[in-house]
Tab-separated table of C-alpha atoms and ligand atoms in Angstrom:
chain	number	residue	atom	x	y	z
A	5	UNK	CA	-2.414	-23.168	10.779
A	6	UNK	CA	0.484	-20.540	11.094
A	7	UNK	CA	2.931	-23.140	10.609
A	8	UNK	CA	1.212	-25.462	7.935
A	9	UNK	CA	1.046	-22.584	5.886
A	10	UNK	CA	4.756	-21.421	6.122
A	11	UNK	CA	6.117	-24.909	5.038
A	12	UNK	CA	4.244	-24.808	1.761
A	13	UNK	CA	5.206	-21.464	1.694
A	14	UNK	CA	8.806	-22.475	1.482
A	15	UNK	CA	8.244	-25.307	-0.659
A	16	UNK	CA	6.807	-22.478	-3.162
A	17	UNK	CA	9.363	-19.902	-2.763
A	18	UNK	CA	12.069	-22.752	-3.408
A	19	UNK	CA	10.559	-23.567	-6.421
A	20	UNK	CA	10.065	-20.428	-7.838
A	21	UNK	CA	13.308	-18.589	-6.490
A	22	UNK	CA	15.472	-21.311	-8.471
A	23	UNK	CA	13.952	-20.638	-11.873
A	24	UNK	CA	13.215	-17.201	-13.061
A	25	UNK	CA	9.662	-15.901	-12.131
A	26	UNK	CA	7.222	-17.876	-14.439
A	27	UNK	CA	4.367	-16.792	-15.787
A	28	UNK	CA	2.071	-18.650	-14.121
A	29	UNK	CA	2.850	-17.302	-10.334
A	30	UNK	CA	3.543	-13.375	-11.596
A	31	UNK	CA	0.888	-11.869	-13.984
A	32	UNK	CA	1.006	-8.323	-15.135
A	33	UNK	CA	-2.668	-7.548	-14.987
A	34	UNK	CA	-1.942	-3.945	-16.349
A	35	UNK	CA	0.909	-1.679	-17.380
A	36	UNK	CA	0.400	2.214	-16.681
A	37	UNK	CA	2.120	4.291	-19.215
A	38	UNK	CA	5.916	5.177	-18.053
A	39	UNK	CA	6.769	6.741	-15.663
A	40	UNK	CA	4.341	5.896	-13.196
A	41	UNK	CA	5.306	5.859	-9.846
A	42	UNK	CA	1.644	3.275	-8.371
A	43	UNK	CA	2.018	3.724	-4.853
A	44	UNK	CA	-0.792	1.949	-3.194
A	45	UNK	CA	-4.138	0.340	-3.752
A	46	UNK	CA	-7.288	-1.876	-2.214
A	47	UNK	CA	-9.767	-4.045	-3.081
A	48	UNK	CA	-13.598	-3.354	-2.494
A	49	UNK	CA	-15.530	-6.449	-0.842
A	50	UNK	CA	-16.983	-6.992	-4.451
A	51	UNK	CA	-13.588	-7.974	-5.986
A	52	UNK	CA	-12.629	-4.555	-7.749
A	53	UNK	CA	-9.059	-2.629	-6.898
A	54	UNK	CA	-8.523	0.776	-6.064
A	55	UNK	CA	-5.297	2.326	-7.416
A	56	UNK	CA	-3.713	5.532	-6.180
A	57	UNK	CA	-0.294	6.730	-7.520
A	58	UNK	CA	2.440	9.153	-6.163
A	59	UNK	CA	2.673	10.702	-9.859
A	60	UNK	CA	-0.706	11.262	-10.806
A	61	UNK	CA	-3.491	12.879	-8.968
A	62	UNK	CA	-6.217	10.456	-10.168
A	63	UNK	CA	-7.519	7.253	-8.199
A	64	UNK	CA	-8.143	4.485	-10.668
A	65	UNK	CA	-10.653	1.436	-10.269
A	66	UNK	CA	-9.743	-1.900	-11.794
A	67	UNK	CA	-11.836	-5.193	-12.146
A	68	UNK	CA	-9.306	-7.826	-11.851
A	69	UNK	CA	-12.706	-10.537	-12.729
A	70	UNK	CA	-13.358	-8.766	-16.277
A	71	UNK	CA	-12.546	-11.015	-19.860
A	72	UNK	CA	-10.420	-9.491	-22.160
A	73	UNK	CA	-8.250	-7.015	-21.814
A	74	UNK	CA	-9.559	-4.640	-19.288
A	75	UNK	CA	-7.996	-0.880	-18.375
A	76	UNK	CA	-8.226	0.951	-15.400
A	77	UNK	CA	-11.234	3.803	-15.272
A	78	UNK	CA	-10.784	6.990	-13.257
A	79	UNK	CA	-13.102	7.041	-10.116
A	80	UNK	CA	-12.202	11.215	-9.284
A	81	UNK	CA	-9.542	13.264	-9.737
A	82	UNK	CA	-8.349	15.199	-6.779
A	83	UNK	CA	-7.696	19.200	-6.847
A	84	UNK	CA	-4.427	20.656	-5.952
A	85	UNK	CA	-2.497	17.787	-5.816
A	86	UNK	CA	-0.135	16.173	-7.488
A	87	UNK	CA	-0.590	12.634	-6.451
A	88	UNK	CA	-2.065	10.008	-4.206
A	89	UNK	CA	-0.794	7.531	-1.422
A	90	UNK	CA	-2.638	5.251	1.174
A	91	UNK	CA	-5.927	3.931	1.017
A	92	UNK	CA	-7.997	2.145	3.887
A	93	UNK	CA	-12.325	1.324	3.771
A	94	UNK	CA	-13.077	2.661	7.147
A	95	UNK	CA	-17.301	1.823	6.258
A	96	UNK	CA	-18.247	-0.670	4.461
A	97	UNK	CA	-17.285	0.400	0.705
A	98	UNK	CA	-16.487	4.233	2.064
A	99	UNK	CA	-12.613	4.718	1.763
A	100	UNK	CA	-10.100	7.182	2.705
A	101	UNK	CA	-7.507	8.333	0.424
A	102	UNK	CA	-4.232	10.621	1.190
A	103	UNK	CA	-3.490	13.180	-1.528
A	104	UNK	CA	-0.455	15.343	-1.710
A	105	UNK	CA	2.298	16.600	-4.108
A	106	UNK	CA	5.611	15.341	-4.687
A	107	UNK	CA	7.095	15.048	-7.751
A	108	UNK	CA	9.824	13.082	-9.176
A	109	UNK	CA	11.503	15.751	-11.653
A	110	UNK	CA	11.411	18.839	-10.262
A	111	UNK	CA	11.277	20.630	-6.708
A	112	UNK	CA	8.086	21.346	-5.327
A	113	UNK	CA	6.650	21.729	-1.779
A	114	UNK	CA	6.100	18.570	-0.070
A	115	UNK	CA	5.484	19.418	3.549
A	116	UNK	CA	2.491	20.648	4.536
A	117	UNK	CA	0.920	19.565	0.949
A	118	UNK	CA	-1.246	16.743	2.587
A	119	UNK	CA	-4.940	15.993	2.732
A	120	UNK	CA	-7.165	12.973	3.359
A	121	UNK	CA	-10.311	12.406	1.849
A	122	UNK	CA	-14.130	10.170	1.828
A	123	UNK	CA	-14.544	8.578	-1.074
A	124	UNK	CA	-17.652	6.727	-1.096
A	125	UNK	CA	-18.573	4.085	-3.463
A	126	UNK	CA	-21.714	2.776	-1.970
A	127	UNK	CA	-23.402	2.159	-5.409
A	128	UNK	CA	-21.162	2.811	-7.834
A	129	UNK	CA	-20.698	0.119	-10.537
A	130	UNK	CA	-19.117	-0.908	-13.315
A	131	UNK	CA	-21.214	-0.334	-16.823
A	132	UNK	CA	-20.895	-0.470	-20.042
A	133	UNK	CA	-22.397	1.704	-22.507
A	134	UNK	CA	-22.005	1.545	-26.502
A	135	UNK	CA	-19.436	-1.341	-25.495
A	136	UNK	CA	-17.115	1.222	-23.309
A	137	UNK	CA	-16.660	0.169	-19.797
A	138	UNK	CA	-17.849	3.398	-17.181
A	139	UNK	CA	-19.080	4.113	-13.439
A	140	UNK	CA	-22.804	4.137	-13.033
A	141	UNK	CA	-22.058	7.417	-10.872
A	142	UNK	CA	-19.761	9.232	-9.863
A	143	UNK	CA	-18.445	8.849	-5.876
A	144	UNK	CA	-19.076	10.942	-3.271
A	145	UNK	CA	-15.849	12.901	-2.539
A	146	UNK	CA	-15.747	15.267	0.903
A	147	UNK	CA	-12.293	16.152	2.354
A	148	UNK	CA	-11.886	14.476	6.124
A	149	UNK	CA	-9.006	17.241	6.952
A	150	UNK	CA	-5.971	19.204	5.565
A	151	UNK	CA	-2.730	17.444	8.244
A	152	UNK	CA	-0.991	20.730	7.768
A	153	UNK	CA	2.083	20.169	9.913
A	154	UNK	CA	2.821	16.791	7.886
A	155	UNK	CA	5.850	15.888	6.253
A	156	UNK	CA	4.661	13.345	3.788
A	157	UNK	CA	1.717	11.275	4.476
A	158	UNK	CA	1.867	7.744	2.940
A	159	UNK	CA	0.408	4.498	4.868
A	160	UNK	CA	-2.844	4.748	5.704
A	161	UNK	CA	-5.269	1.647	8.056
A	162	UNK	CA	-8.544	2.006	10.046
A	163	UNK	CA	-7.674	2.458	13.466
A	164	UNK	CA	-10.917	2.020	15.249
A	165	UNK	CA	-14.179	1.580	12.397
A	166	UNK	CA	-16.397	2.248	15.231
A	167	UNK	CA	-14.317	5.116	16.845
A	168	UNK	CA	-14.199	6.602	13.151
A	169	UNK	CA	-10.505	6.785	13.806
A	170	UNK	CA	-7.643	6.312	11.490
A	171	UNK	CA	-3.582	6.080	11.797
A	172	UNK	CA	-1.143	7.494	8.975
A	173	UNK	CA	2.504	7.073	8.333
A	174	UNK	CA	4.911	10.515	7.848
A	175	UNK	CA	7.759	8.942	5.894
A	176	UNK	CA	9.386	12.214	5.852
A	177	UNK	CA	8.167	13.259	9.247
A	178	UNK	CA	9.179	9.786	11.067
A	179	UNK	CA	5.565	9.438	13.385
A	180	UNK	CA	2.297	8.000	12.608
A	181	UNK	CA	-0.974	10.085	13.035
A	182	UNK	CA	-3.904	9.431	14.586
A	183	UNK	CA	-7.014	11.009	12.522
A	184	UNK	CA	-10.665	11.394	13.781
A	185	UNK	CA	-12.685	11.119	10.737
A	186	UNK	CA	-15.825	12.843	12.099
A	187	UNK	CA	-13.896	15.667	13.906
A	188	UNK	CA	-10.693	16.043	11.133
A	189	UNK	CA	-8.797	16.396	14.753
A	190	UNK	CA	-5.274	15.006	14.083
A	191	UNK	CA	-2.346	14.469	16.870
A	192	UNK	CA	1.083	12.155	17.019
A	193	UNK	CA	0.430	8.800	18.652
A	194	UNK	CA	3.241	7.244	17.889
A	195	UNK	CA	7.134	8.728	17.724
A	196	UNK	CA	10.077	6.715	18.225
A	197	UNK	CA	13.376	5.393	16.798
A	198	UNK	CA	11.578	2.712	15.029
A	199	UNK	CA	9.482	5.705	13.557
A	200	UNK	CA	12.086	7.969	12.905
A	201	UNK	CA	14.022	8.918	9.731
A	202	UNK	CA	17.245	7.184	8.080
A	203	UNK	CA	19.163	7.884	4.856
A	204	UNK	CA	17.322	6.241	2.133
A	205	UNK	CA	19.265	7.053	-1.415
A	206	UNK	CA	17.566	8.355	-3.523
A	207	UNK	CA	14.566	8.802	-1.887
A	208	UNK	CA	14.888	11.423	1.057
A	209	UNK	CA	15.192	10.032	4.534
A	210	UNK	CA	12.561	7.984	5.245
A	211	UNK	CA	10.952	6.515	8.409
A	212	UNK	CA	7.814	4.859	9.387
A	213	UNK	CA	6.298	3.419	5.392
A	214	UNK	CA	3.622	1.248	5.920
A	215	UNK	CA	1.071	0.739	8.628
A	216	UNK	CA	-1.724	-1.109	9.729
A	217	UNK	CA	-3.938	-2.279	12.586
A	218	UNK	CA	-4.137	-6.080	13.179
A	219	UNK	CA	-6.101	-7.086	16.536
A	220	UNK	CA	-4.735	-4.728	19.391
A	221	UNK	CA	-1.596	-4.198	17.768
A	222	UNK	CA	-0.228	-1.756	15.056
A	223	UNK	CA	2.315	-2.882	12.312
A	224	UNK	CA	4.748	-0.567	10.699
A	225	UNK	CA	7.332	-0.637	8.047
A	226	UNK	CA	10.325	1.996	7.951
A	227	UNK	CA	11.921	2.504	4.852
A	228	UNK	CA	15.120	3.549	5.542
A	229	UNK	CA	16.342	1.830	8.252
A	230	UNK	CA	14.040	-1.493	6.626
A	231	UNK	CA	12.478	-3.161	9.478
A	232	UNK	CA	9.299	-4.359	9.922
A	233	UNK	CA	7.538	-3.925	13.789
A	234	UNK	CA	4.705	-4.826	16.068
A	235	UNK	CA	4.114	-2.482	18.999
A	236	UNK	CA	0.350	-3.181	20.961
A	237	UNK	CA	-1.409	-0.103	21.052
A	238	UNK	CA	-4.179	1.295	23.480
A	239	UNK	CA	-7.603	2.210	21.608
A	240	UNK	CA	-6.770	5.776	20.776
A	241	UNK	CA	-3.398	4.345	18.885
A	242	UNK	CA	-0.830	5.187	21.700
A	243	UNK	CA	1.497	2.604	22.505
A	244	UNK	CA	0.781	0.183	25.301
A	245	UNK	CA	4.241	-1.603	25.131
A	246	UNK	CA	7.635	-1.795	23.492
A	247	UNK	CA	8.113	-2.625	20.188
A	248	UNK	CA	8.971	-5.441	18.466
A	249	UNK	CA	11.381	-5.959	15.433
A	250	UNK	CA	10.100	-9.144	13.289
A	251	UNK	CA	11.638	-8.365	10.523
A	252	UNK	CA	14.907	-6.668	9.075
A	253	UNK	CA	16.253	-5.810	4.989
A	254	UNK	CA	19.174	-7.752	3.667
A	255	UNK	CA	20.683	-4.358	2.265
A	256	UNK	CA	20.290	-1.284	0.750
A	257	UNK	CA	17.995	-1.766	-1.867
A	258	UNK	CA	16.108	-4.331	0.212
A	259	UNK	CA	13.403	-1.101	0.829
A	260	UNK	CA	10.231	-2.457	2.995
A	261	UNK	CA	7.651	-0.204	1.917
A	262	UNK	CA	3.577	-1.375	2.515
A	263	UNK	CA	2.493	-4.737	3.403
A	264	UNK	CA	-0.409	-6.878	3.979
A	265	UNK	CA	-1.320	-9.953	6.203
A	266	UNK	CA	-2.933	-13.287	5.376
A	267	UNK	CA	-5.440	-14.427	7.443
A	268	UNK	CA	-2.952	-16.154	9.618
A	269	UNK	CA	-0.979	-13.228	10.370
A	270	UNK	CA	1.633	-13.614	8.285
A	271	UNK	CA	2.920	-10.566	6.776
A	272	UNK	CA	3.440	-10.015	2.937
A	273	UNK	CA	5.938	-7.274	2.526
A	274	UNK	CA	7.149	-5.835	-0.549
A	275	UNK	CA	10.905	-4.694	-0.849
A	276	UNK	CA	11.051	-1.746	-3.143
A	277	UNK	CA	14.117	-1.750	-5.189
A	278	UNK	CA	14.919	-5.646	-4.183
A	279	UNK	CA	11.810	-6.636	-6.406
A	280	UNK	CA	10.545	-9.383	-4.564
A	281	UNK	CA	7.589	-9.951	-2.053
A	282	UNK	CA	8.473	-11.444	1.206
A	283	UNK	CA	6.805	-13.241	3.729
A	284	UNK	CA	7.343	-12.554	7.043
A	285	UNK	CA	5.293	-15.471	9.650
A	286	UNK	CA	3.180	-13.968	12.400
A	287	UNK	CA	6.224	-14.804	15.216
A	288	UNK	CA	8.900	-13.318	13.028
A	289	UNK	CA	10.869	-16.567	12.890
A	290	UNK	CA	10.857	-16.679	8.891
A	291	UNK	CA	11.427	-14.875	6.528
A	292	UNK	CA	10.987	-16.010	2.932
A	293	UNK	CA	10.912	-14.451	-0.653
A	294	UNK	CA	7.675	-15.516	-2.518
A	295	UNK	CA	8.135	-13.784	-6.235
A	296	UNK	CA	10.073	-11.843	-8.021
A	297	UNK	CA	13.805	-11.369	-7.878
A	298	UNK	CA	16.281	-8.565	-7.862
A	299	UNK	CA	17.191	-8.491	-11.554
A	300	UNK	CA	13.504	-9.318	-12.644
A	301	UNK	CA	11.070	-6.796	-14.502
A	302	UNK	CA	8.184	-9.290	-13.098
A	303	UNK	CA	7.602	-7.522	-9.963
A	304	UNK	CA	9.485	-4.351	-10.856
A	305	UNK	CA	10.101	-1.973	-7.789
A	306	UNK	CA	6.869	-3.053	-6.072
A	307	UNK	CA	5.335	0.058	-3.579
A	308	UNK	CA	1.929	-2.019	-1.532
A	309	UNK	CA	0.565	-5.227	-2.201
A	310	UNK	CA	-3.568	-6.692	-1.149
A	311	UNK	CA	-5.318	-10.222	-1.185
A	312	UNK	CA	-8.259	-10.454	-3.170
A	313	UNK	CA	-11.717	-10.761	-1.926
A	314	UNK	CA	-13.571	-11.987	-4.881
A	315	UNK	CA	-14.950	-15.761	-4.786
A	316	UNK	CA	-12.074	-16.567	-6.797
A	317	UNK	CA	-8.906	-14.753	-5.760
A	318	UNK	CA	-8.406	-15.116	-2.222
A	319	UNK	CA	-5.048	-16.434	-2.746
A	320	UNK	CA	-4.300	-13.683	-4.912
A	321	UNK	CA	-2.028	-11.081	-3.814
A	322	UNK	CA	-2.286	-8.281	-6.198
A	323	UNK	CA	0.842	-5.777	-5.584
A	324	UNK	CA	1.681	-2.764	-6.932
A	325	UNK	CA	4.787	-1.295	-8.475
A	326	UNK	CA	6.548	1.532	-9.592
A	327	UNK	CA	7.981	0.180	-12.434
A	328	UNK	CA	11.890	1.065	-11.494
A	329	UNK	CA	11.230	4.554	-11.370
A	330	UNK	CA	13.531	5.442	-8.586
A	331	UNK	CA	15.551	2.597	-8.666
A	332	UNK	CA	15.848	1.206	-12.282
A	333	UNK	CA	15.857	-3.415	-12.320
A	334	UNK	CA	19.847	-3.771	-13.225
A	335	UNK	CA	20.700	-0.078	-12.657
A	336	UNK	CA	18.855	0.704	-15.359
A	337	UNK	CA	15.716	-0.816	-16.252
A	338	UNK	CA	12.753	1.455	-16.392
A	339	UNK	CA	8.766	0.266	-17.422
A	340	UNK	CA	5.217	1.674	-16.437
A	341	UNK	CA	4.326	1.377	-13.025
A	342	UNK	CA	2.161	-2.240	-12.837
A	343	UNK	CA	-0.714	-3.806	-11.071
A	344	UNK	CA	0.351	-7.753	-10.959
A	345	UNK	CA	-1.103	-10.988	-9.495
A	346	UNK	CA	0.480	-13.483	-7.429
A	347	UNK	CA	-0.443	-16.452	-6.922
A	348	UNK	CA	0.241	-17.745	-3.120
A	349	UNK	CA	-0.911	-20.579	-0.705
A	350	UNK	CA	-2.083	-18.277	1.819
A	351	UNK	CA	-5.533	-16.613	2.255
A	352	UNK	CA	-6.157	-12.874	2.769
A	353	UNK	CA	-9.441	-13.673	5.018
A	354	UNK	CA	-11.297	-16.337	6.257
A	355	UNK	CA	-9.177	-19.131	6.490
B	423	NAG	C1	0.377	21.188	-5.313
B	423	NAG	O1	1.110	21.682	-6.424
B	423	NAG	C2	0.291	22.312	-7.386
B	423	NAG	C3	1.172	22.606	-8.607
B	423	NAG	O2	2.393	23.170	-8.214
B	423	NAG	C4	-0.350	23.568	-6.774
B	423	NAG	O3	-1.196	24.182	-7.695
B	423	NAG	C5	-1.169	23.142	-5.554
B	423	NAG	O4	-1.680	24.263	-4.892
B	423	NAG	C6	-0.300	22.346	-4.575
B	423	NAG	N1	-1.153	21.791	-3.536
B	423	NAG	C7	-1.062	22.094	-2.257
B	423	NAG	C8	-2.046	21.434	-1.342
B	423	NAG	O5	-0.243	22.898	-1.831
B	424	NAG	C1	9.123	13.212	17.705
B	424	NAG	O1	9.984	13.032	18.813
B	424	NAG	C2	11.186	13.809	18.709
B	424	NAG	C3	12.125	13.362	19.829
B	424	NAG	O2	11.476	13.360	21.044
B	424	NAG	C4	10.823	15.277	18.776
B	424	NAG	O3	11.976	16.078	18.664
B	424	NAG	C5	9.892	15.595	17.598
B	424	NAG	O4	9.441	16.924	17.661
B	424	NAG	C6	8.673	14.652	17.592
B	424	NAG	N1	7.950	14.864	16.346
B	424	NAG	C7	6.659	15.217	16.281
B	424	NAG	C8	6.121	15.514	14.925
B	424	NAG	O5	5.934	15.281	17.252
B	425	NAG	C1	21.295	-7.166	-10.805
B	425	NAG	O1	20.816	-5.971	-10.167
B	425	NAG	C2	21.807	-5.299	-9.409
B	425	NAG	C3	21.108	-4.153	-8.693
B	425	NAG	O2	20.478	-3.274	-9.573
B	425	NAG	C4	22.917	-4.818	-10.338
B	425	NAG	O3	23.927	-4.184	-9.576
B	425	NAG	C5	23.509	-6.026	-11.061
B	425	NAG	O4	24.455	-5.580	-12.018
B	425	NAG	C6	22.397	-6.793	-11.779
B	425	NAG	N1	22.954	-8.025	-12.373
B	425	NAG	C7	22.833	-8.299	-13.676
B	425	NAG	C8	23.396	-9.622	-14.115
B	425	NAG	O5	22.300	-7.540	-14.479
């Protein structure tokens, strides 16, 4: 399955990395007003996406399935923060969200800024009243814990759902966290050159981006030194065995930030100021662009990307971007941060 998929993969990507992007395999679904620096998102099992941005402290709620033009509503706005990163369900339509403050014009305390939160949506719908799209309710919203001694908290995946336990990226700390959800009780699992920081102009240095738990192994990006790695993990999300490097950037602004798998394994990685998505297959033998190019708008500075789970749009990856905020297409290119669709082969679950 692994394989069959990866071949029509490749047909695709040769196909669409000849011409520029066309419209049919990249669609802007919606354009946040600029700058807006979209950092992450996920998609509830009924189809709708959850949006969380680095420059705004409100997490947005998007039905990719509505006719017409459709703009995000605001689900809850956090207090004290400036913005928002990862986002995992750890229950069945209950999700954490990391909220912090950085900001992207002037200086303000980063470290030790960081909180994760329940959000629960159980019940909450889309409406419409007087022809205006709004929740039925509003969420429930309790705070899990305040991670005090991180850096910057920014991926975010269930570690155990029946342990309650979740892990966490420090980009700016270079370890990933281990979180008890019940107990707020937080500790470093895993620390580690892989982890650790690198230069990253003009972002900071950055380690460890993205993260998530696939079968008994975790999966992490880092950002500044751009490889993507596999390390098995025991059940409380210490490592059980070296790690693994499947995947390394072509360059500078080849950034791997947050990623997703298919339901084959293969990773979907997005590549910050490279603009593209890229497929990385479950053995780390290829590597393959999918959409978007360097000096395209279409996928412009993309931050996390998600399959759908609607009947309709498995094969949708919707991505997120930052519009060229930090690193403008061309040197100098900047629009709203985006939610776009891509169409792919592959399946995000259930094959
Ligand atoms: C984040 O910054 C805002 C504005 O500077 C401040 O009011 C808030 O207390 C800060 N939050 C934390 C958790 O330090
Ligand atoms: C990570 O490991 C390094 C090297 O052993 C150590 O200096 C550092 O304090 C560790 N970081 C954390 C947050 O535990
Ligand atoms: C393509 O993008 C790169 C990186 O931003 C830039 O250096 C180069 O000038 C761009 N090429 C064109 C033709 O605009």
């Amino acid at each position: 399955m692994a394989l069959r998929s990866t071949i029509s993969l490749l047909a695709f990507c040769s196909a669409s990395l000849a011409a520029t992007p066309s419209h049919d395999s990249v669609r802007t679904l919606y354009e946040f007003p600029k700058p807006s620096y979209i950092e992450n998102l996920a998609v509830r099992s009924n189809g709708q996406i959850l949006i969380t941005g680095l420059s705004t402290p409100q997490l947005f709620l998007f039905d990719p399935s509505a006719t017409g033009p459709s703009k995000p509503l605001i689900v809850h706005e956090f207090d004290q923060s400036l913005g928002l990163a990862g986002i995992a369900e750890y229950q069945p339509d209950v999700f954490a969200v990391i909220s912090g403050n950085t900001s992207f014009t002037t200086t303000v305390q980063v470290a030790g800024t960081w909180n994760v939160w329940s959000v629960d949506l159980r019940g909450v719908e889309i409406s419409t009243k007087n022809g205006q799209a709004q929740l039925s309710s509003p969420p429930v919203v309790k705070k899990i814990a305040h991670v005090k001694p991180a850096q910057f908290l920014n991926g975010l995946t269930v570690l155990s759902e029946s342990d309650q336990t979740l892990l966490m990226s420090d980009v700016n700390g270079g370890v990933i966290w281990r979180l008890d959800i019940e107990t707020g009780n937080y500790e470093v699992v895993i620390n580690n050159t892989l982890t650790a920081l690198y230069p990253s102009p003009p972002f900071s240095a950055s380690g460890v981006d993205g993260v998530h738990v696939r079968g008994s192994s975790a999966y992490f990006t880092n950002f500044g030194s751009g490889t993507f790695n596999k390390v098995p993990i025991n059940r409380d999300g210490t490592p059980a065995g070296p790690v693994t490097t499947l995947g390394h950037s072509k360059g500078p602004l080849h950034q791997f930030d947050d990623f997703t798998f298919d339901c084959d394994g293969n990773a979907f990685v997005v590549t910050g100021g490279a603009n593209t998505i890229e497929m990385i297959s479950a053995d780390g033998k290829s590597h393959v662009a999918i959409a978007g190019n360097l000096n395209s708008t279409a996928i412009a500075e993309p931050t996390s990307c998600a399959f759908g789970r609607g009947p309709h749009d498995k094969s949708i990856l919707y991505v997120v971007t930052a519009g060229g905020m930090e690193t403008p297409v061309n040197g100098n290119i900047v629009i709203g941060g985006q939610l776009v669709a891509v169409k792919t082969t592959s399946k995000g679950s259930a094959c």
